[in-house]
Amino acid sequence: MATSEAILQVLLPRLHHSDLCTKSLNSVHTIKANVNNRRIKIPVSMQVHSCSRKSQNCRRRVYALQSRGSVFHEKTDVGRLESMGCQCQQAEGVSGLTTGDQNETRFKEKTTRLTSNPINGKISAPSIEGYGVGQQLKHEKEDLVINGKAAAAGTTKDKLDKGKVNVIEDEAWNLLRNSIVYYCNNQVGTIAANDPSNSNILNYDQVFIRDFIPSGIAFLLKGEYDIVRNFILHTLQLQSWEKTMDCYSPGQGLMPASFKVRTVPLDGDDSATEDVLDPDFGEAAIGRVAPVDSGLWWIILLRAYGKCSGDLSLQERIDVQTGIKMILKLCLADGFDMFPTLLVTDGSCMIDRRMGIHGHPLEIQALFYSALLSAREMLAPEDASADLIRALNNRLIALSFHIREYYWIDMKKVNEIYRYKTEEYSYDAVNKFNIYPDQIPSWLVEFMPSKGGYLIGNLQPAHMDFRFFSLGNLWSIVSSLATVDQSHAILDLIEAKWDELVADMPFKICYPALEGQEWQIITGSDPKNTPWSYHNGGSWPTLLWQLTVACIKMSRPEVALKAVEVAERRISQDKWPEYYDTKGARLIGKQAQLYQTWSIAGYLVAKLLLANPSAAKSLVNEEDSELVNAFSLISANPRRKRVRRRQSFII
Ligand code: GLC
């Protein structure tokens, strides 16, 4: 790292882009801008970024790209447009790519920009023919190769089916590319949904952090690294943004749920516009839910970027290291809680509505565990971080013990709970959380197969949420939060309960749905979350990618392959819905967005990984032998000596 850049990062770790922003290129460039609602190409006398983090009354404006004038240019100017995009990238110091790689990436970007109408995911009606980008896409290997075994190809029907699948994949890539959002002519993310026929887009025109993860991984697996790098750096800028809701500010490490690139008139100049990044930390979200998962996903994606691209310079940057530490600091802060699991409010993750998942929901714990392991791998060893790393290690051990021990159920455990004694006051209580056996729901006994088991959704005093939450279970496998035996048992259960969890479209977000009075009380009579719809037992195609990573990790790709085949039967015909309704996932979700980006990207990631299973390593956390040893020590003696913990982290 150049000395001046290093100093800048130390002095201004949260405003790394200021080096870009203050640069005046003193030349005329061509950029796309939106003037009078018409998307045109105009020359800009560059002050490339008016980068003020404008204070107080303009708290959202992070940094912006300005444009002036309104002269139309012919298509030939696009070359210059691209060159400006390149200059922006160079200023950012994209590294870790060979020249060849960069040229290839740029070529692809250029082609995308030329052939897609949109800037920021605004497209005309999708049609496979209309895109043109697909022409540059080479098909992945035609035969699926899993663990060295090539899928048998032979019959005419096979060939026809394969042709159909390739068309679906091409369509998916085209749709994914057309959902790309640009900021400063750089690709920075993908919008949540891109259905031109829907006027009720709510906030689906934004880049959601969690939604971008499968998009980012699809690009990484395709060798297109820049969009992920840009996404990581831009969201990092937003992390330190001043965020308040009615005068209250959450912790500094919070990452936004989503952001939008807005093109707005430039202050005091009617003829010019600027692009601004506009984050939402939950202060505008429906229900004002806190996006706890965003920062955890951000860490997971950062690690995957390093593993896929080989470019470790991104995670080594001082501002990125600071970003990681800020997220950890927020998660590891002391509170009143007695449990090592992260205590969160309702709707803090993929289920971002009231669904009775406040407390210690499994999904957040699995992402937390994965993020802790990933952060430990990436944090630069230095004295100042010693306390943080110690706290992180302690938490990893306690968290894995707690989840493996208390969240796990199978037929044997259900039997134990059924015969629990209650009201035990002692350090050695068997029924530590005072669970009353009457809580065992009648559906559970039917649902639990004799071979298999899973991690329950949530655990609180006198309360076990026995619902099966898919993402939490799948990511517990991926992150090794679940033991190897537990991981296999979860996949056994998925196989045994295929009709309940997959049926006509993978994958149920949770099982079973809340019904009747329970639905009224827990969801607040939410008309979008009616039984077997949306978050309440709806089926979400995006979950295919997490299922695939989990299956590959456990060397059982055939389970994921079967699910992908189910999805392929109708997902494209149905226009890539956000979710499906009914017990068997027969209907497209009543309020589901169509052309939902993470349904598209989830499918592509599943396909790419099944074609190249070893690539799943960039997402998997292997079981840590030190943790296993510590785990067996705790199992032998769960009451550890009382010690005073020091926990002030220097960032
Ligand atoms: C819904 C989902 C949420 C997702 C968002 C954008 O709110 O619940 O998980 O991030 O849509 O797709």
XYZ file of C-alpha atoms and ligand atoms in Angstrom:
663
model
C 0.000 0.000 0.000
C 1.436 3.410 -0.887
C 2.462 5.393 2.175
C 0.185 8.307 1.447
C -2.780 5.980 1.040
C -1.917 4.246 4.289
C -1.719 7.543 6.139
C -4.989 8.616 4.619
C -6.612 5.410 5.713
C -5.336 5.874 9.252
C -6.375 9.467 9.480
C -9.617 9.093 7.629
C -10.375 5.438 7.872
C -14.072 5.924 7.334
C -13.734 8.318 4.430
C -11.431 6.426 2.202
C -13.077 7.718 -0.902
C -12.055 11.228 -0.112
C -8.978 10.700 -2.233
C -11.283 10.188 -5.153
C -13.595 12.915 -4.228
C -11.193 15.771 -4.067
C -9.601 14.973 -7.379
C -10.376 17.388 -10.116
C -9.640 15.766 -13.410
C -9.856 19.072 -15.244
C -10.961 17.501 -18.416
C -14.131 16.820 -20.253
C -15.544 13.345 -19.896
C -18.733 11.785 -20.921
C -21.048 10.230 -18.455
C -24.610 9.135 -18.353
C -26.844 11.329 -16.319
C -30.495 11.899 -15.822
C -31.553 15.347 -16.860
C -35.223 16.257 -16.964
C -36.096 12.631 -16.471
C -34.398 11.646 -19.663
C -31.470 9.369 -19.481
C -28.861 10.851 -21.733
C -25.171 10.997 -22.223
C -23.729 14.377 -21.537
C -20.291 15.884 -21.186
C -19.186 16.751 -17.736
C -16.511 19.089 -16.749
C -15.223 16.980 -14.039
C -15.057 17.608 -10.515
C -15.547 13.880 -10.466
C -16.923 13.550 -7.004
C -18.408 16.266 -4.981
C -17.654 14.222 -2.017
C -18.885 16.181 0.858
C -20.339 14.131 3.555
C -22.734 16.986 3.907
C -23.590 17.419 7.484
C -26.760 17.710 9.515
C -29.553 18.647 7.172
C -28.140 16.487 4.416
C -27.160 13.470 6.412
C -27.735 10.980 3.644
C -25.499 12.427 1.003
C -22.357 10.418 1.057
C -20.502 11.286 -2.061
C -21.678 12.092 -5.451
C -20.913 12.185 -9.109
C -21.700 15.521 -10.686
C -22.531 16.313 -14.222
C -23.058 19.550 -16.076
C -24.406 20.592 -19.419
C -26.788 18.843 -21.694
C -25.149 18.113 -25.004
C -26.124 14.863 -26.626
C -23.407 12.557 -27.835
C -23.380 9.849 -30.366
C -22.903 6.242 -29.394
C -19.215 6.482 -30.186
C -18.770 8.421 -27.007
C -19.479 5.351 -25.025
C -15.834 4.460 -25.291
C -15.005 7.595 -23.401
C -17.707 6.815 -20.935
C -16.039 3.533 -20.257
C -12.683 5.138 -19.914
C -13.992 7.362 -17.201
C -15.391 4.346 -15.462
C -11.962 2.837 -15.683
C -10.325 5.902 -14.220
C -12.658 5.686 -11.262
C -11.665 2.087 -10.774
C -7.989 2.801 -11.078
C -8.291 5.527 -8.517
C -9.737 2.911 -6.210
C -6.729 0.765 -6.769
C -8.353 -2.421 -7.984
C -5.679 -4.997 -7.533
C -5.253 -8.693 -7.487
C -6.351 -9.060 -11.079
C -4.027 -9.694 -13.932
C -4.134 -7.274 -16.823
C -5.811 -9.939 -18.835
C -8.475 -10.389 -16.224
C -9.119 -6.702 -16.081
C -9.444 -6.378 -19.809
C -11.848 -9.238 -19.871
C -13.930 -7.792 -17.082
C -14.004 -4.400 -18.699
C -14.998 -5.909 -21.984
C -17.894 -7.595 -20.320
C -18.882 -4.411 -18.551
C -18.697 -2.501 -21.764
C -20.832 -4.976 -23.567
C -23.322 -4.916 -20.768
C -23.545 -1.176 -20.818
C -23.967 -1.081 -24.532
C -26.608 -3.675 -24.741
C -28.682 -3.054 -21.683
C -31.017 -0.119 -21.651
C -30.855 0.424 -17.994
C -28.920 2.333 -15.592
C -29.669 1.081 -12.154
C -31.831 -1.808 -13.038
C -34.515 0.119 -14.881
C -35.272 -2.032 -17.857
C -37.842 -2.501 -20.480
C -39.864 -5.704 -20.454
C -37.546 -8.651 -20.141
C -37.275 -10.892 -23.127
C -34.547 -13.338 -23.813
C -33.935 -12.053 -27.322
C -33.825 -8.444 -26.243
C -30.681 -8.504 -24.224
C -27.767 -9.362 -26.362
C -25.474 -9.837 -23.392
C -26.184 -13.502 -23.539
C -24.252 -13.774 -26.777
C -21.022 -13.198 -24.933
C -21.864 -15.737 -22.297
C -20.393 -19.117 -22.855
C -22.367 -21.954 -21.398
C -21.028 -23.656 -18.363
C -19.904 -27.181 -18.945
C -22.929 -28.898 -20.343
C -22.699 -31.939 -18.180
C -22.975 -31.611 -14.469
C -19.917 -33.064 -12.866
C -20.362 -33.880 -9.258
C -17.604 -35.488 -7.263
C -16.004 -36.602 -10.464
C -19.124 -38.320 -11.781
C -20.491 -36.896 -14.989
C -24.256 -36.991 -15.222
C -25.326 -39.486 -17.814
C -26.235 -37.860 -21.072
C -27.657 -39.873 -23.837
C -31.296 -39.896 -24.741
C -32.902 -37.310 -26.950
C -35.092 -36.296 -24.062
C -31.979 -35.681 -21.989
C -30.600 -33.464 -24.698
C -33.833 -31.532 -25.039
C -33.999 -31.054 -21.285
C -30.417 -29.864 -21.279
C -31.142 -27.358 -24.002
C -34.035 -26.037 -21.971
C -31.841 -25.702 -18.911
C -29.237 -23.761 -20.839
C -31.910 -21.370 -22.049
C -33.008 -20.877 -18.444
C -29.440 -20.204 -17.361
C -28.886 -17.726 -20.169
C -32.074 -15.958 -19.279
C -31.025 -15.853 -15.634
C -27.647 -14.303 -16.489
C -29.289 -11.700 -18.681
C -31.761 -10.800 -15.984
C -29.044 -10.655 -13.356
C -26.903 -8.360 -15.464
C -29.837 -6.130 -16.124
C -30.469 -5.692 -12.434
C -27.016 -4.153 -11.937
C -26.913 -0.765 -10.268
C -24.278 1.803 -11.198
C -22.776 4.514 -9.096
C -20.085 6.724 -10.527
C -20.195 4.475 -13.572
C -19.126 1.573 -11.436
C -21.214 -1.491 -10.804
C -22.058 -1.425 -7.112
C -24.881 -3.924 -6.624
C -28.117 -5.366 -7.961
C -31.633 -4.183 -7.278
C -33.963 -6.484 -5.352
C -36.550 -6.959 -8.084
C -36.854 -5.809 -11.626
C -40.415 -6.310 -12.806
C -41.280 -3.560 -15.273
C -44.963 -4.450 -15.227
C -45.290 -3.804 -11.505
C -45.981 -0.286 -10.349
C -45.981 -1.230 -6.673
C -42.256 -1.672 -6.270
C -42.036 -0.389 -2.681
C -38.321 -0.526 -1.866
C -37.528 -3.371 -4.258
C -35.656 -0.901 -6.460
C -32.929 -0.744 -3.822
C -29.773 -2.790 -3.391
C -30.384 -4.946 -0.328
C -27.241 -6.179 1.375
C -28.609 -9.673 2.022
C -30.129 -9.911 -1.456
C -26.854 -8.989 -3.087
C -24.987 -11.922 -1.503
C -26.091 -14.537 -4.073
C -25.619 -11.973 -6.873
C -22.134 -11.225 -5.614
C -21.288 -14.901 -5.347
C -22.582 -15.577 -8.860
C -20.276 -12.833 -10.159
C -17.351 -14.130 -8.110
C -17.866 -17.634 -9.448
C -17.918 -16.189 -12.954
C -14.609 -14.414 -12.329
C -16.185 -10.946 -12.304
C -14.760 -9.461 -9.148
C -15.090 -5.697 -9.521
C -18.780 -5.437 -8.734
C -18.238 -7.268 -5.451
C -15.230 -5.190 -4.552
C -17.165 -1.990 -5.273
C -20.135 -3.221 -3.284
C -17.927 -4.010 -0.294
C -16.225 -0.622 -0.357
C -19.361 1.429 -0.895
C -21.344 -0.309 1.821
C -18.343 0.164 4.086
C -18.702 3.889 3.577
C -22.325 3.657 4.581
C -21.496 1.754 7.756
C -20.149 4.860 9.422
C -23.053 6.960 8.308
C -24.907 8.858 10.949
C -28.140 6.975 11.434
C -30.962 7.971 13.688
C -34.521 7.055 14.265
C -36.469 9.679 16.187
C -33.324 11.031 17.843
C -31.909 7.604 18.700
C -28.792 6.231 17.049
C -27.872 2.558 16.851
C -24.269 1.379 17.107
C -21.731 2.654 14.595
C -20.973 -0.780 13.190
C -24.478 -1.301 11.844
C -24.614 -1.896 8.099
C -27.661 -0.708 6.166
C -30.425 -3.076 5.102
C -30.341 -1.505 1.666
C -29.247 1.497 -0.328
C -30.403 3.311 -3.388
C -28.484 5.318 -5.949
C -30.447 8.468 -6.627
C -29.782 10.863 -9.431
C -30.739 14.290 -8.151
C -30.376 17.836 -9.426
C -27.138 19.395 -8.363
C -27.560 22.063 -5.677
C -27.852 25.452 -7.282
C -27.526 24.193 -10.836
C -30.674 23.158 -12.694
C -28.810 21.824 -15.672
C -26.779 19.271 -13.807
C -27.329 16.183 -11.727
C -25.429 14.173 -9.243
C -25.640 10.588 -8.064
C -26.044 10.089 -4.356
C -26.060 6.965 -2.246
C -29.018 6.789 0.046
C -28.854 4.086 2.727
C -31.695 2.682 4.828
C -30.668 1.343 8.213
C -34.190 0.335 9.049
C -35.333 3.874 9.757
C -37.525 3.821 6.653
C -38.130 0.070 6.450
C -41.586 -1.356 7.006
C -41.782 -1.945 10.750
C -38.454 -0.138 11.300
C -36.609 -3.426 11.612
C -32.876 -3.494 12.394
C -30.813 -5.309 9.737
C -28.567 -7.281 12.082
C -27.683 -9.754 9.337
C -26.257 -7.121 6.936
C -22.887 -6.744 8.660
C -22.588 -10.500 9.130
C -23.244 -11.139 5.437
C -20.810 -8.362 4.554
C -18.013 -10.166 6.407
C -18.942 -13.482 4.767
C -18.896 -11.915 1.302
C -15.586 -10.166 1.972
C -13.992 -13.516 2.789
C -15.525 -15.131 -0.286
C -14.167 -12.282 -2.415
C -10.643 -12.917 -1.123
C -10.919 -16.657 -1.643
C -12.360 -16.453 -5.148
C -10.292 -13.609 -6.553
C -7.073 -14.282 -4.661
C -6.972 -10.535 -3.992
C -6.331 -10.301 -0.264
C -5.407 -6.630 -0.454
C -9.047 -5.667 0.002
C -9.442 -7.370 3.367
C -6.022 -6.083 4.431
C -6.925 -2.430 3.902
C -7.033 -0.476 7.121
C -10.515 0.862 6.500
C -11.807 -2.636 5.756
C -10.124 -4.016 8.878
C -11.760 -1.204 10.851
C -15.113 -2.073 9.302
C -14.757 -5.697 10.399
C -13.830 -4.633 13.921
C -16.756 -2.237 14.171
C -19.191 -5.003 13.290
C -17.556 -7.332 15.797
C -17.539 -4.673 18.476
C -21.244 -4.177 18.058
C -21.945 -7.908 18.185
C -19.600 -8.682 21.053
C -20.655 -5.775 23.270
C -21.660 -6.721 26.790
C -25.331 -6.573 27.655
C -27.709 -8.086 30.167
C -27.987 -11.350 28.344
C -27.035 -14.668 29.943
C -26.685 -16.523 26.660
C -23.816 -16.411 24.137
C -26.321 -16.168 21.304
C -26.902 -12.723 19.821
C -29.998 -11.050 21.268
C -31.996 -9.271 18.576
C -35.363 -7.729 17.917
C -37.974 -9.285 15.650
C -37.378 -9.147 11.894
C -33.641 -8.619 12.078
C -32.769 -10.914 9.168
C -34.233 -12.387 5.964
C -37.563 -12.545 7.772
C -37.799 -8.811 8.203
C -41.331 -8.759 9.595
C -42.897 -9.637 12.890
C -42.855 -13.428 12.905
C -42.072 -14.215 16.535
C -38.346 -14.478 15.912
C -37.154 -11.903 18.430
C -34.698 -13.097 21.049
C -32.090 -15.517 19.769
C -33.230 -16.684 16.325
C -31.189 -19.453 14.755
C -30.538 -17.648 11.476
C -28.743 -14.782 13.191
C -26.724 -17.219 15.322
C -25.563 -19.174 12.278
C -24.569 -16.012 10.419
C -22.924 -14.657 13.567
C -20.871 -17.819 13.977
C -19.870 -17.809 10.325
C -18.932 -14.117 10.486
C -16.856 -14.653 13.647
C -14.905 -17.473 12.020
C -14.474 -15.520 8.800
C -13.379 -12.374 10.640
C -10.844 -14.351 12.654
C -9.320 -15.546 9.413
C -9.093 -12.045 8.002
C -8.125 -9.880 10.987
C -4.519 -8.746 10.880
C -2.703 -9.950 13.991
C -1.750 -6.895 16.021
C -1.514 -6.078 19.699
C -4.405 -3.646 19.590
C -6.765 -6.412 18.475
C -5.687 -8.972 21.077
C -8.672 -8.352 23.374
C -11.084 -8.424 20.489
C -9.704 -11.708 19.202
C -9.798 -13.206 22.689
C -13.440 -12.180 23.074
C -14.182 -13.559 19.621
C -12.623 -16.922 20.452
C -14.482 -17.175 23.745
C -17.726 -16.375 22.014
C -17.151 -18.959 19.295
C -16.712 -21.713 21.852
C -19.669 -20.687 23.992
C -21.900 -20.167 20.973
C -21.208 -23.534 19.386
C -21.690 -25.305 22.696
C -24.980 -23.509 23.349
C -26.476 -24.150 19.920
C -25.311 -27.740 19.543
C -26.462 -28.610 23.002
C -29.685 -26.672 23.523
C -31.097 -25.998 20.037
C -30.759 -29.535 18.759
C -33.789 -31.796 18.580
C -34.404 -35.218 17.185
C -36.781 -37.968 18.241
C -34.616 -38.823 21.248
C -34.552 -35.215 22.439
C -38.293 -34.767 21.928
C -38.745 -37.763 24.177
C -36.506 -36.221 26.810
C -38.382 -32.928 26.706
C -41.680 -34.803 26.928
C -40.566 -36.236 30.255
C -38.823 -33.107 31.600
C -39.135 -32.212 35.244
C -39.805 -28.509 35.674
C -39.042 -25.822 38.263
C -35.539 -27.134 38.923
C -33.469 -24.655 40.901
C -29.852 -25.741 40.755
C -26.693 -25.367 38.727
C -27.076 -28.894 37.477
C -30.679 -28.705 36.266
C -31.436 -30.945 33.305
C -34.246 -28.690 32.138
C -32.151 -25.520 32.322
C -34.600 -23.236 30.547
C -37.620 -24.538 32.414
C -39.419 -25.815 29.360
C -42.902 -27.163 30.083
C -43.480 -30.406 28.162
C -46.968 -29.236 27.172
C -45.252 -26.855 24.778
C -44.413 -29.714 22.435
C -46.719 -29.012 19.497
C -48.715 -31.870 18.034
C -47.272 -31.298 14.530
C -43.757 -31.923 15.815
C -44.272 -35.573 16.642
C -45.558 -36.145 13.127
C -42.923 -34.011 11.460
C -39.888 -35.479 13.199
C -38.581 -38.428 11.200
C -37.068 -41.359 13.051
C -33.796 -40.679 11.225
C -32.871 -37.021 11.219
C -33.174 -33.919 13.334
C -32.693 -30.148 13.238
C -31.891 -27.025 15.181
C -34.952 -25.282 16.581
C -35.777 -21.722 15.631
C -35.291 -19.990 18.961
C -34.727 -20.591 22.650
C -35.823 -18.396 25.538
C -36.671 -19.063 29.170
C -39.667 -21.407 29.193
C -39.899 -21.238 25.428
C -38.628 -23.350 22.603
C -39.698 -22.290 19.132
C -39.895 -25.703 17.493
C -40.453 -24.369 13.984
C -37.925 -25.491 11.371
C -36.217 -22.410 9.907
C -34.406 -23.300 6.718
C -31.748 -20.632 6.374
C -30.613 -21.059 9.986
C -30.318 -24.813 9.605
C -28.591 -24.656 6.238
C -26.115 -22.021 7.337
C -25.393 -23.974 10.531
C -24.194 -26.753 8.252
C -22.195 -24.393 6.036
C -20.510 -22.661 8.983
C -19.918 -25.861 10.983
C -21.995 -24.474 13.818
C -23.749 -27.838 13.699
C -21.608 -30.935 14.282
C -20.944 -33.285 11.376
C -23.558 -35.725 12.693
C -26.087 -32.970 13.183
C -25.392 -31.647 9.683
C -26.074 -35.037 8.151
C -29.168 -35.403 10.281
C -30.509 -32.059 9.005
C -30.054 -33.245 5.422
C -31.669 -36.574 6.353
C -34.655 -34.651 7.633
C -34.821 -32.557 4.473
C -34.862 -35.750 2.407
C -37.435 -37.398 4.631
C -39.672 -34.303 4.639
C -39.222 -33.399 0.968
C -42.961 -33.044 0.383
C -43.253 -30.591 3.235
C -40.080 -28.581 2.623
C -39.711 -28.677 -1.152
C -42.853 -30.040 -2.813
C -43.374 -27.956 -5.986
C -40.715 -25.324 -5.355
C -37.677 -25.229 -3.102
C -37.543 -24.105 -0.328
C -39.928 -23.465 2.583
C -38.652 -20.547 4.591
C -40.009 -22.147 7.757
C -42.217 -25.021 8.733
C -45.020 -25.111 9.711
C -47.005 -21.919 9.180
C -48.583 -20.046 12.074
C -52.347 -20.356 11.887
C -55.481 -19.098 13.651
C -55.051 -17.255 16.893
C -51.343 -17.905 16.950
C -51.031 -16.145 13.578
C -53.127 -13.239 14.871
C -51.062 -12.784 17.989
C -47.609 -13.440 16.635
C -47.783 -11.646 13.280
C -50.234 -8.979 14.416
C -52.724 -10.340 11.856
C -50.317 -9.492 9.039
C -52.267 -9.958 5.769
C -49.053 -10.557 3.837
C -47.940 -13.304 6.212
C -51.092 -15.408 6.126
C -50.557 -19.163 6.660
C -48.316 -20.707 3.996
C -47.534 -17.370 2.417
C -44.455 -15.086 2.378
C -42.467 -15.467 5.615
C -45.136 -17.641 7.176
C -44.392 -20.949 5.478
C -43.932 -19.556 1.962
C -41.381 -21.121 -0.404
C -38.381 -19.021 -1.462
C -36.369 -20.098 -4.511
C -33.379 -18.060 -3.367
C -32.787 -20.613 -0.594
C -31.557 -22.986 -3.293
C -28.058 -21.598 -3.082
C -27.663 -22.076 0.643
C -29.102 -25.577 0.271
C -26.550 -26.299 -2.436
C -23.575 -25.094 -0.394
C -24.745 -27.185 2.573
C -25.233 -30.301 0.437
C -21.866 -29.928 -1.262
C -20.147 -29.461 2.090
C -21.622 -32.733 3.303
C -20.773 -34.473 -0.007
C -24.446 -34.936 -0.786
C -24.868 -32.752 -3.894
C -27.550 -35.041 -5.269
C -30.013 -33.568 -2.764
C -29.413 -30.065 -4.095
C -29.447 -31.294 -7.671
C -32.901 -32.751 -7.136
C -34.124 -29.443 -5.737
C -32.644 -27.504 -8.676
C -34.488 -29.806 -11.059
C -37.746 -29.096 -9.252
C -37.123 -25.352 -9.553
C -36.241 -25.614 -13.226
C -39.633 -27.061 -14.048
C -41.341 -23.714 -13.611
C -39.226 -20.909 -12.210
C -38.541 -19.229 -15.531
C -42.094 -19.732 -16.808
C -43.347 -18.195 -13.572
C -41.037 -15.191 -14.095
C -38.672 -15.826 -11.201
C -41.011 -14.987 -8.324
C -39.830 -13.865 -4.945
C -41.799 -16.599 -3.183
C -44.556 -19.178 -3.614
C -47.663 -19.807 -1.517
C -49.577 -22.801 -0.185
C -48.373 -25.885 1.641
C -47.109 -27.481 -1.552
C -45.786 -24.247 -3.120
C -48.311 -24.574 -5.949
C -49.094 -20.889 -6.371
C -46.937 -17.881 -7.116
C -46.945 -15.765 -3.952
C -49.967 -13.515 -3.853
C -47.887 -10.390 -3.346
C -44.603 -11.774 -4.611
C -42.457 -9.563 -6.815
C -41.615 -11.089 -10.171
C -38.097 -11.066 -11.598
C -36.798 -11.106 -8.043
C -33.033 -10.832 -8.324
C -32.092 -13.186 -5.523
C -34.380 -15.895 -6.922
C -32.411 -15.555 -10.154
C -28.992 -15.333 -8.510
C -29.784 -18.147 -6.057
C -30.531 -20.441 -8.980
C -27.351 -19.424 -10.795
C -25.160 -19.951 -7.729
C -26.683 -23.406 -7.250
C -25.958 -24.278 -10.890
C -22.420 -22.893 -10.824
C -21.576 -24.733 -7.622
C -23.029 -28.019 -8.789
C -20.925 -27.709 -11.903
C -17.835 -26.902 -9.842
C -18.381 -28.126 -6.266
C -14.898 -27.215 -5.037
C -15.796 -23.534 -5.465
C -18.119 -23.906 -2.462
C -14.995 -23.737 -0.271
C -15.074 -19.962 -0.452
C -18.302 -20.020 1.556
C -17.778 -22.936 3.884
C -16.210 -22.668 7.336
C -14.456 -25.872 8.255
C -14.758 -27.270 11.758
C -12.007 -25.787 13.895
C -10.103 -28.415 15.869
C -9.361 -26.021 18.746
C -13.063 -25.379 19.048
C -13.801 -29.068 19.066
C -11.330 -29.582 21.917
C -12.728 -26.699 23.902
C -16.197 -28.025 23.214
C -15.406 -31.404 24.714
C -13.950 -29.701 27.791
C -17.143 -27.712 28.310
C -19.272 -30.774 27.700
C -17.371 -32.444 30.530
C -17.803 -29.425 32.795
C -20.263 -26.804 31.574
C -19.822 -24.600 34.669
C -16.645 -22.739 34.002
C -14.647 -20.870 36.606
C -15.859 -17.325 37.111
C -13.359 -14.920 35.670
C -13.478 -11.223 35.196
C -13.490 -10.364 31.552
C -11.774 -7.358 30.107
C -13.624 -6.190 27.087
C -12.686 -2.796 25.849
C -11.739 -3.046 22.233
C -9.527 -0.511 20.616
C -10.503 0.136 17.060
C -38.451 -8.798 1.734
C -37.683 -9.926 2.386
C -36.260 -9.535 2.676
C -35.591 -9.050 1.401
C -36.419 -7.928 0.775
C -35.887 -7.517 -0.567
O -38.586 -7.746 2.629
O -38.301 -10.302 3.559
O -35.558 -10.603 3.227
O -34.313 -8.616 1.681
O -37.757 -8.347 0.594
O -35.935 -8.585 -1.442
